[in-house]
PDB file of C-alpha atoms in Angstrom:
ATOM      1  CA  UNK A   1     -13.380  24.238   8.907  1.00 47.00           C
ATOM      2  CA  UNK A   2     -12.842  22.611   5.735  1.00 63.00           C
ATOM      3  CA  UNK A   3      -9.277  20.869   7.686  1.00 65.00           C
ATOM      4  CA  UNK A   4     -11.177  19.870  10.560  1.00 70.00           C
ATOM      5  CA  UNK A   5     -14.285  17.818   8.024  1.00 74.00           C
ATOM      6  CA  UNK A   6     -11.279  16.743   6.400  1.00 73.00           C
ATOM      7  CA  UNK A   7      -9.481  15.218   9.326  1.00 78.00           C
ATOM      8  CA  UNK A   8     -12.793  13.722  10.788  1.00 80.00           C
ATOM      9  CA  UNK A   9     -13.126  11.785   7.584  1.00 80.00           C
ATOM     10  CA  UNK A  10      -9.603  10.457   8.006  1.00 82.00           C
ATOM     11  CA  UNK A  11     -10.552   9.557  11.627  1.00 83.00           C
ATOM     12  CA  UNK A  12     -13.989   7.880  10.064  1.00 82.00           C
ATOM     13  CA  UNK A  13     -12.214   5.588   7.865  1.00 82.00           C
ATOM     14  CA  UNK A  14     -10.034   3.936  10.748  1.00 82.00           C
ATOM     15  CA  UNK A  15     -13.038   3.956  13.221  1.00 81.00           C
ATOM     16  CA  UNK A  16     -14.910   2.161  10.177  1.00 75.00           C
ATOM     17  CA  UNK A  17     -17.947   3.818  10.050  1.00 75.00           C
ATOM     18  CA  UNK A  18     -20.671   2.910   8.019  1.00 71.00           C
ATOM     19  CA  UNK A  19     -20.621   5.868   5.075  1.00 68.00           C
ATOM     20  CA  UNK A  20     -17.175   4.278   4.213  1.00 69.00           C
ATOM     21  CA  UNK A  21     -18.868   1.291   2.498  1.00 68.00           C
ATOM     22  CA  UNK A  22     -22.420   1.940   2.349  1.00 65.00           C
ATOM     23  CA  UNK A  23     -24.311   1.663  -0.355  1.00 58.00           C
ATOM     24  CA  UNK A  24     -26.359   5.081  -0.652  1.00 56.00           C
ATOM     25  CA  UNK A  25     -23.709   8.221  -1.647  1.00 55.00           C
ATOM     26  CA  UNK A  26     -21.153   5.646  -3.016  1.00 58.00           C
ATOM     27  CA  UNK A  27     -19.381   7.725  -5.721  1.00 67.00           C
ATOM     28  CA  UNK A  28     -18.793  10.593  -2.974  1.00 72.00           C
ATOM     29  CA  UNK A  29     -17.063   7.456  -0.115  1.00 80.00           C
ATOM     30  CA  UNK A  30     -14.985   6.583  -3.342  1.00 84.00           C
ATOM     31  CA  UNK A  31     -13.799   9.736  -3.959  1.00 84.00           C
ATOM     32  CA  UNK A  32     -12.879  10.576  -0.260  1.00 86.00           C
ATOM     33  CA  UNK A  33     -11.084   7.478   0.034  1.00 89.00           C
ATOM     34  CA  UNK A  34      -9.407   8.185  -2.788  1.00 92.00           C
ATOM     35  CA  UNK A  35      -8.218  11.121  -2.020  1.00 91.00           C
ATOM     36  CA  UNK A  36      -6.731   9.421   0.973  1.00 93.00           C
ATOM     37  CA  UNK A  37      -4.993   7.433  -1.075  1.00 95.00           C
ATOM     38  CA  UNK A  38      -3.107   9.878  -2.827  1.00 96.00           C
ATOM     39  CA  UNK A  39      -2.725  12.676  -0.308  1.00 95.00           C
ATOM     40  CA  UNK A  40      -1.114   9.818   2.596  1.00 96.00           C
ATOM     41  CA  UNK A  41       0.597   8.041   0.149  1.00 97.00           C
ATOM     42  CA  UNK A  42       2.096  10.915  -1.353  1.00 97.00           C
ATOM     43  CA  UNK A  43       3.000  12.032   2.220  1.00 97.00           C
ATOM     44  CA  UNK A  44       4.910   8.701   2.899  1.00 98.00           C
ATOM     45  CA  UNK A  45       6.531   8.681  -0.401  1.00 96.00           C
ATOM     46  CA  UNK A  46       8.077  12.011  -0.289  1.00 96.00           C
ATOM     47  CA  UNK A  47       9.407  11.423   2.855  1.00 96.00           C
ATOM     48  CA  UNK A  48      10.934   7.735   1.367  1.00 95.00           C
ATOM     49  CA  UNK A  49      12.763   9.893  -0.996  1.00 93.00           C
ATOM     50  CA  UNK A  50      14.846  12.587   0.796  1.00 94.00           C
ATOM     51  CA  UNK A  51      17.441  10.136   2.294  1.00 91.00           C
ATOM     52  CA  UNK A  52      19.552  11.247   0.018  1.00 80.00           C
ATOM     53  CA  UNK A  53      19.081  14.904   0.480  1.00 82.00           C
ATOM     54  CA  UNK A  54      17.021  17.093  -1.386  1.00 81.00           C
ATOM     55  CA  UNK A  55      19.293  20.083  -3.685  1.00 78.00           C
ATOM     56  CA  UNK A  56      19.714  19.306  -6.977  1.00 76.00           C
ATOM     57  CA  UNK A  57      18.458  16.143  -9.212  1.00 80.00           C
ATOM     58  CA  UNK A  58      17.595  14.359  -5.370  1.00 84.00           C
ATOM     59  CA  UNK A  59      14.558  16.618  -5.594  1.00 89.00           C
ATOM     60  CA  UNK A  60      13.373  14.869  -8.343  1.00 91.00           C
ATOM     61  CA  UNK A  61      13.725  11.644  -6.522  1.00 91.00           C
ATOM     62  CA  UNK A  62      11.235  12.994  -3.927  1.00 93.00           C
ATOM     63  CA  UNK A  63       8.633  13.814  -6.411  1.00 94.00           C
ATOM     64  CA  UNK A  64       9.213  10.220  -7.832  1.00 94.00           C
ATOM     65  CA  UNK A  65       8.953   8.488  -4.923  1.00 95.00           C
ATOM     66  CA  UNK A  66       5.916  10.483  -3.843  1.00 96.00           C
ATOM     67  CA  UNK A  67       4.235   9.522  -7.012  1.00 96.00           C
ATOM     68  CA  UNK A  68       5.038   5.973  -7.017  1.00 96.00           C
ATOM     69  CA  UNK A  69       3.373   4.892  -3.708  1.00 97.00           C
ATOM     70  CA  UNK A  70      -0.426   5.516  -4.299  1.00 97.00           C
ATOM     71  CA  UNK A  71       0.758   4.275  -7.623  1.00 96.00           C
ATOM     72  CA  UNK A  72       2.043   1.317  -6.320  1.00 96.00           C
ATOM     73  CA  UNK A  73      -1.128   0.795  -4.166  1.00 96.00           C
ATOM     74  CA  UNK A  74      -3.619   1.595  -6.568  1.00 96.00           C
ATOM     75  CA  UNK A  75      -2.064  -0.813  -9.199  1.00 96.00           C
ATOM     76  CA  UNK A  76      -1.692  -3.038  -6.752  1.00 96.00           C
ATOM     77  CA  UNK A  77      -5.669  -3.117  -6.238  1.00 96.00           C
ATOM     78  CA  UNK A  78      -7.094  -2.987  -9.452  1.00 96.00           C
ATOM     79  CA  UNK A  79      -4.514  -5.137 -10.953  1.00 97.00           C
ATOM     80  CA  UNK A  80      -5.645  -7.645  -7.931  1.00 96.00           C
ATOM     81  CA  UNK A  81      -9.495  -7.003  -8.331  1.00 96.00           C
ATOM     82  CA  UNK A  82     -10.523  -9.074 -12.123  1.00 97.00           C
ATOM     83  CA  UNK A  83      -9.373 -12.065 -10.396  1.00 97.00           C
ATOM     84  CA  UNK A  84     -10.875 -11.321  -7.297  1.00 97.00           C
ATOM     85  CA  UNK A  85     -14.350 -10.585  -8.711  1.00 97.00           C
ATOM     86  CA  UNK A  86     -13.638 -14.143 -10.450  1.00 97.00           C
ATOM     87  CA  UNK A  87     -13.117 -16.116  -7.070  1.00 97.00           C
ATOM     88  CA  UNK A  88     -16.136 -13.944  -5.670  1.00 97.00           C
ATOM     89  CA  UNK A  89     -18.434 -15.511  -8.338  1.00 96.00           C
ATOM     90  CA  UNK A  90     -17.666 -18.778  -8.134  1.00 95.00           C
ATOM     91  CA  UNK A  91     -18.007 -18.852  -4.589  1.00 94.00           C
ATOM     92  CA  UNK A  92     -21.926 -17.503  -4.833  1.00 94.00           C
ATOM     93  CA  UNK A  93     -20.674 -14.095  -3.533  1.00 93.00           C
ATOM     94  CA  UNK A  94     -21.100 -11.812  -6.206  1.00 93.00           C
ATOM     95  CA  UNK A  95     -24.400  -9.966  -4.543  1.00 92.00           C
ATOM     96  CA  UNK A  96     -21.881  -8.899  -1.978  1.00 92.00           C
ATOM     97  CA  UNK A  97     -18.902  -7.743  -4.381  1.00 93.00           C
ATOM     98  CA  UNK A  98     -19.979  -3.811  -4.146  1.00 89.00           C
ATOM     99  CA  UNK A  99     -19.919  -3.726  -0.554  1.00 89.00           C
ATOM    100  CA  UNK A 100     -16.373  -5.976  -0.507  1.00 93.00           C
ATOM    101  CA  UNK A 101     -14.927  -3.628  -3.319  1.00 92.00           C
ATOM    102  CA  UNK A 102     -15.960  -0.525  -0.785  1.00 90.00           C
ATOM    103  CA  UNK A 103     -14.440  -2.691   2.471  1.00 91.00           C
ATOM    104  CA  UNK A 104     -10.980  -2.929   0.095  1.00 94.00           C
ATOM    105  CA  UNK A 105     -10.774   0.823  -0.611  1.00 92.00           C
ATOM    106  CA  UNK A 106     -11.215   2.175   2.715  1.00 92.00           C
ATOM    107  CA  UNK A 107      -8.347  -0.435   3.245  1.00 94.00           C
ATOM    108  CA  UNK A 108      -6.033   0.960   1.066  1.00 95.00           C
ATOM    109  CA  UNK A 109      -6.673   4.303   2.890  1.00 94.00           C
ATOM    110  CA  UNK A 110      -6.620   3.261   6.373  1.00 94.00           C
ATOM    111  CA  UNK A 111      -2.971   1.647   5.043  1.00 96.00           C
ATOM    112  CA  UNK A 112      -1.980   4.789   3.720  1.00 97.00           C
ATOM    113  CA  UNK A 113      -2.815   6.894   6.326  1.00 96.00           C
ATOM    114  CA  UNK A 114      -0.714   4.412   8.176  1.00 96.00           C
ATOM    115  CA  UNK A 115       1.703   5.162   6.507  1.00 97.00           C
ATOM    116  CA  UNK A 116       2.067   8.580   6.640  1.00 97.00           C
ATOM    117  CA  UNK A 117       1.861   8.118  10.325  1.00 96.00           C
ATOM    118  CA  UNK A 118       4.994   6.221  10.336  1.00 97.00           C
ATOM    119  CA  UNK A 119       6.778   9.049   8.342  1.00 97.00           C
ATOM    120  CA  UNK A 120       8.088  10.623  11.386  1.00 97.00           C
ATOM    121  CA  UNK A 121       9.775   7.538  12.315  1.00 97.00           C
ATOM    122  CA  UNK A 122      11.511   7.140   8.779  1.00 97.00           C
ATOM    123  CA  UNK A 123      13.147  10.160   9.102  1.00 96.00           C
ATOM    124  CA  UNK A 124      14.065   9.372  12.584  1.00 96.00           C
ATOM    125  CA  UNK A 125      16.101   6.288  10.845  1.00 95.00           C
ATOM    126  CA  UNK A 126      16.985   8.235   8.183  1.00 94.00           C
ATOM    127  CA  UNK A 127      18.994  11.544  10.619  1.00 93.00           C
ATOM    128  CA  UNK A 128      20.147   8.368  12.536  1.00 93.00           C
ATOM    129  CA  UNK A 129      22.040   6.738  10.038  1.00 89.00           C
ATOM    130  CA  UNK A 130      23.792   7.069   6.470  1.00 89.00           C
ATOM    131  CA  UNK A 131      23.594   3.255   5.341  1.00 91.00           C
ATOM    132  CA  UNK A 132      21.783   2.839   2.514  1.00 90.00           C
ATOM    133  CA  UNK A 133      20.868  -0.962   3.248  1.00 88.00           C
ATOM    134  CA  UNK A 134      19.049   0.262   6.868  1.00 91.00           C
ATOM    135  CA  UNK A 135      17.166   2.783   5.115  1.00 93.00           C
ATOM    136  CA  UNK A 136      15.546   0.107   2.705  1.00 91.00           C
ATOM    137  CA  UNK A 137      15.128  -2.309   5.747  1.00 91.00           C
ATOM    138  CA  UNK A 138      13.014   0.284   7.537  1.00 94.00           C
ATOM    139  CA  UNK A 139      11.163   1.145   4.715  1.00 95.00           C
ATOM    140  CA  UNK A 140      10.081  -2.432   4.436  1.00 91.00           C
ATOM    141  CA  UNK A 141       9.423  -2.023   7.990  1.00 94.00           C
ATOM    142  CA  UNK A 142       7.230   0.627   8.131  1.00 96.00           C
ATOM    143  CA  UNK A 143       5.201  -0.902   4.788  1.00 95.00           C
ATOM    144  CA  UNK A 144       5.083  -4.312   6.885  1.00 93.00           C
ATOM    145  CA  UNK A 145       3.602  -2.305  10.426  1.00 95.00           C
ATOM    146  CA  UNK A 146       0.777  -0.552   7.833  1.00 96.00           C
ATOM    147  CA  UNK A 147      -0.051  -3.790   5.931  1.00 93.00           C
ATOM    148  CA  UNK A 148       0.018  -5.534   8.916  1.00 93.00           C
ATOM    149  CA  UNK A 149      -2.190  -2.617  10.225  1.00 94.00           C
ATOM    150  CA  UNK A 150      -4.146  -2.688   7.124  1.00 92.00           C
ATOM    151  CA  UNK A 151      -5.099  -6.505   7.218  1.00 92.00           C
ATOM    152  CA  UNK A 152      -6.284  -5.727  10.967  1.00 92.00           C
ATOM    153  CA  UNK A 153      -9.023  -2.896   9.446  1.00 92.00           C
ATOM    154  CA  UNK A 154      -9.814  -4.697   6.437  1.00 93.00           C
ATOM    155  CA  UNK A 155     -11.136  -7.827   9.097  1.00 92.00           C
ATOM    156  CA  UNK A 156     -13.013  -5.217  10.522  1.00 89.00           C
ATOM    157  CA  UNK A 157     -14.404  -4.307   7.139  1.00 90.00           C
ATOM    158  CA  UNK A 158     -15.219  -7.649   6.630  1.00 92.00           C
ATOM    159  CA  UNK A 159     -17.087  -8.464  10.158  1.00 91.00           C
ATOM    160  CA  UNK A 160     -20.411  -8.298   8.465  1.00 88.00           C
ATOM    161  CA  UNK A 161     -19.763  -9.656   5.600  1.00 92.00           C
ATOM    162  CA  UNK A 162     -18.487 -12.836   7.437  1.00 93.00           C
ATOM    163  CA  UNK A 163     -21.657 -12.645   9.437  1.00 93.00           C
ATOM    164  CA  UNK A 164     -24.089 -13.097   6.288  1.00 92.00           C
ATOM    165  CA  UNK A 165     -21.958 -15.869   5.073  1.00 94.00           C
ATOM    166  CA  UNK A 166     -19.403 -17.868   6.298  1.00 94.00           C
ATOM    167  CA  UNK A 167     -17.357 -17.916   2.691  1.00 94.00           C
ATOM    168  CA  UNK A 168     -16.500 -13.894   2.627  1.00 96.00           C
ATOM    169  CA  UNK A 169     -13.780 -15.558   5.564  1.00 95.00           C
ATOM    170  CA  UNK A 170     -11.830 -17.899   2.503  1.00 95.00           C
ATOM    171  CA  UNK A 171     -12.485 -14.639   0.261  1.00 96.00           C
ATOM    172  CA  UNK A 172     -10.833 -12.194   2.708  1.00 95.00           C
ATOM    173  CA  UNK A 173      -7.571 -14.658   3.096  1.00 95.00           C
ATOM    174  CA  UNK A 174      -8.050 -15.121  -1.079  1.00 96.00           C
ATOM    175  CA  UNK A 175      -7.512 -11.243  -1.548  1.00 96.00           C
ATOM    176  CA  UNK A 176      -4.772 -11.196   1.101  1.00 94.00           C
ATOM    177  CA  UNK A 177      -3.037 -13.796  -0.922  1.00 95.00           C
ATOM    178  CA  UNK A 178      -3.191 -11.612  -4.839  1.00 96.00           C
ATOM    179  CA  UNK A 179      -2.843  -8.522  -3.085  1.00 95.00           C
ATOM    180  CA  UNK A 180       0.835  -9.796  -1.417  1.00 92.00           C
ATOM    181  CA  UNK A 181       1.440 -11.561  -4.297  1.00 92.00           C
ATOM    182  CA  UNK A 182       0.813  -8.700  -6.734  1.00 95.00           C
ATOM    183  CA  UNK A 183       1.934  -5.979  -4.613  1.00 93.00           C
ATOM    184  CA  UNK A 184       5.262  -7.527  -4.298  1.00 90.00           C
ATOM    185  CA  UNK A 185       6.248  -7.739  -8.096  1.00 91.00           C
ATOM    186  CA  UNK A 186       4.536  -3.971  -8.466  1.00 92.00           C
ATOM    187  CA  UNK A 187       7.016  -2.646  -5.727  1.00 91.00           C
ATOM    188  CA  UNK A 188       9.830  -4.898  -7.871  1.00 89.00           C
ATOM    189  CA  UNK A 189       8.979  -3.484 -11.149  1.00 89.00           C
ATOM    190  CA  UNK A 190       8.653   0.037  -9.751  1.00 90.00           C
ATOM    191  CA  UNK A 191      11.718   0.324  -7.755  1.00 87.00           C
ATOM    192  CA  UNK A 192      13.676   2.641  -6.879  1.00 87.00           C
ATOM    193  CA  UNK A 193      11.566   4.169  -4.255  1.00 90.00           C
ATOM    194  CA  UNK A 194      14.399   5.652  -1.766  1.00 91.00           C
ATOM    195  CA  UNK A 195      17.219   6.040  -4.617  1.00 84.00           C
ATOM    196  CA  UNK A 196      20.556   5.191  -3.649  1.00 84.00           C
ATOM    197  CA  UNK A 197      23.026   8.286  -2.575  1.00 82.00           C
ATOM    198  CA  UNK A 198      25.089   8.818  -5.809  1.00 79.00           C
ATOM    199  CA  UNK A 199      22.946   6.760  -8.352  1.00 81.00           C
ATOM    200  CA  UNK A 200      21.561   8.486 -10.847  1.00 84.00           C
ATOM    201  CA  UNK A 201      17.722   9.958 -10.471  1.00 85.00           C
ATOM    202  CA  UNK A 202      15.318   7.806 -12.435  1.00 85.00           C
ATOM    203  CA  UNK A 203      12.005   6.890 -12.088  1.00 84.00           C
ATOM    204  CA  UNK A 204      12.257   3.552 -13.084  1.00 82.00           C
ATOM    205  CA  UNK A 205      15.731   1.290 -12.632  1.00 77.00           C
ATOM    206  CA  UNK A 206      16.980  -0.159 -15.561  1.00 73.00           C
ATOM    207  CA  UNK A 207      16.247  -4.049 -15.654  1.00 66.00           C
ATOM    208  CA  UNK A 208      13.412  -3.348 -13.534  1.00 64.00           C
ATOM    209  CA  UNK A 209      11.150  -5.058 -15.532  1.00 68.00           C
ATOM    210  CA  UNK A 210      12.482  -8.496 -14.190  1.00 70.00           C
ATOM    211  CA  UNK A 211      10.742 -11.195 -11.855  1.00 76.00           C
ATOM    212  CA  UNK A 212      10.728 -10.319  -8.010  1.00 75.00           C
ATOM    213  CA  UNK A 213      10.408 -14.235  -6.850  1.00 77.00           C
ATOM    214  CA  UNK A 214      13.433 -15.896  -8.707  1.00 79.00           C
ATOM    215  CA  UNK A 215      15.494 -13.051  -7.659  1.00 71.00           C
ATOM    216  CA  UNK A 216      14.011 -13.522  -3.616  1.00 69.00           C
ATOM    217  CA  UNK A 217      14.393 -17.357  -4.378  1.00 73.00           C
ATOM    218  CA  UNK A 218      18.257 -16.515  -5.304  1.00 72.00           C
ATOM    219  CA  UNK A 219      18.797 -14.745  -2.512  1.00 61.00           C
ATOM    220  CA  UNK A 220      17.354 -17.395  -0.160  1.00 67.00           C
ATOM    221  CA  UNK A 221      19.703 -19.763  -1.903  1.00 75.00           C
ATOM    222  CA  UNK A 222      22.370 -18.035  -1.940  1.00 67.00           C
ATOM    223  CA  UNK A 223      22.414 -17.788   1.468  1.00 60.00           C
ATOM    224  CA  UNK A 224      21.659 -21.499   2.548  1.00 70.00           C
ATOM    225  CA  UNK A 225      24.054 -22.708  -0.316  1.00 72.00           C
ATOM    226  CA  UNK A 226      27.197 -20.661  -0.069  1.00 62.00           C
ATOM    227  CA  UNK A 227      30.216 -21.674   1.325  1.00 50.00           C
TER     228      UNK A 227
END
C-alpha cells in the first residue's frame, strides 16, 4: 500500500497537480519532493557508476556517484536560488516567490525521476560498449533528455504564474540561465561521476576545483585552431 501512495505521488508530480505547489500542507509537498530527489537521483547515480564493474574499490565508486547526483542537483538549486529571489524582487514578483520556489522543486524531481527512467538505457550503452569516452557522452545525453524534460514541466509549473503576470515568462528563462550556468561548474567541480576503468576511486578528482568555461572555451579552440 505504502509502494502504491508512493508511486502515485511520483506520478502526481509529472501530471503537476496542484498539492505539488500549493500553498496549504507546504512543509509535507517539500518533503515528498525531496525525497524524490534523493531516492531518483540516487537511482541514476548508482547506475552512472558501475561502468567499471562493481568488486572491489569500483563499489565505492557506485556509492559516490549515487551520492553526488541529488548532490549535484540540490547544490545546483540553492546555490542558484539568492540570486534568483534577487531578480524576483526587482521585477515586483516577490508575492509570488513561494509558489515559484515550490514550481522549482517539483522540477528538480520530475528531472530526477527522469532520470532514473533513463537508467535502463545507460546500462544498455554501458553492456554495449567498453569506451570510456561513449559512456561520458551518454551520460551527458541522458542529463540533456531530463533537463530538456525538466524545462518542459517546469513551463508547466509556471503556466499560472505567467497568467497573473506577464514577467514570471523573463523570470522562468532568468532561472534557466543560473541554473545551466551553475549546474555546469557544480558537475565540473564534482567530477568524477562514472570513474574511469583503472583510475583510482575518489570522490573528488584532483584539480577539480578548476573553472569549467576556460577549460570548454579551450577545447572549442583547440579544435577550430589546430593544425
Amino acid at each position: 500500500m505504502k509502494m502504491t501512495s508512493f508511486l502515485l505521488r511520483i506520478d502526481d508530480i509529472l501530471r503537476r497537480q496542484p498539492w505539488t505547489t500549493r500553498i496549504g500542507g507546504a512543509r509535507s509537498a517539500l518533503s515528498w519532493l525531496t525525497v524524490a530527489i534523493v531516492v531518483f537521483g540516487m537511482t541514476y547515480g548508482a547506475v552512472m557508476g558501475v561502468f567499471g564493474g562493481v568488486l572491489g574499490d569500483r563499489a565505492l565508486q557506485v556509492l559516490y556517484s549515487a551520492i553526488k547526483v541529488p548532490l549535484l542537483l540540490g547544490a545546483t538549486f540553492v546555490i542558484g536560488l539568492p540570486s534568483f529571489f534577487v531578480f524576483n524582487t526587482l521585477f515586483g514578483l516577490r508575492r509570488d516567490f513561494g509558489e515559484a520556489v515550490r514550481s522549482l522543486m517539483a522540477t528538480q524531481a520530475g528531472l530526477a525521476i527522469v532520470l532514473a527512467s533513463l537508467a535502463p538505457l545507460t546500462m544498455l550503452s554501458y553492456a554495449s560498449s567498453s569506451d570510456y569516452s561513449a559512456a561520458l557522452r551518454v551520460n551527458g545525453l541522458m542529463f540533456a533528455a531530463a533537463s530538456f524534460a525538466g524545462q518542459w514541466l517546469l513551463r508547466e509549473y509556471y503556466r499560472l504564474l505567467i497568467a497573473r503576470n506577464r514577467r514570471h515568462r523573463w523570470m522562468l528563462w532568468t532561472w534557466l540561465i543560473i541554473y545551466v550556468l551553475v549546474g555546469i561548474q557544480m558537475a565540473w567541480i564534482m567530477r568524477p561521476f562514472v570513474g574511469a576503468p583503472g583510475a583510482p576511486v575518489q570522490f573528488f578528482r584532483e584539480g577539480s576545483w578548476g573553472n569549467a568555461y576556460t577549460v570548454v572555451a579551450k577545447l572549442i579552440c583547440d579544435a577550430v585552431f589546430r593544425r
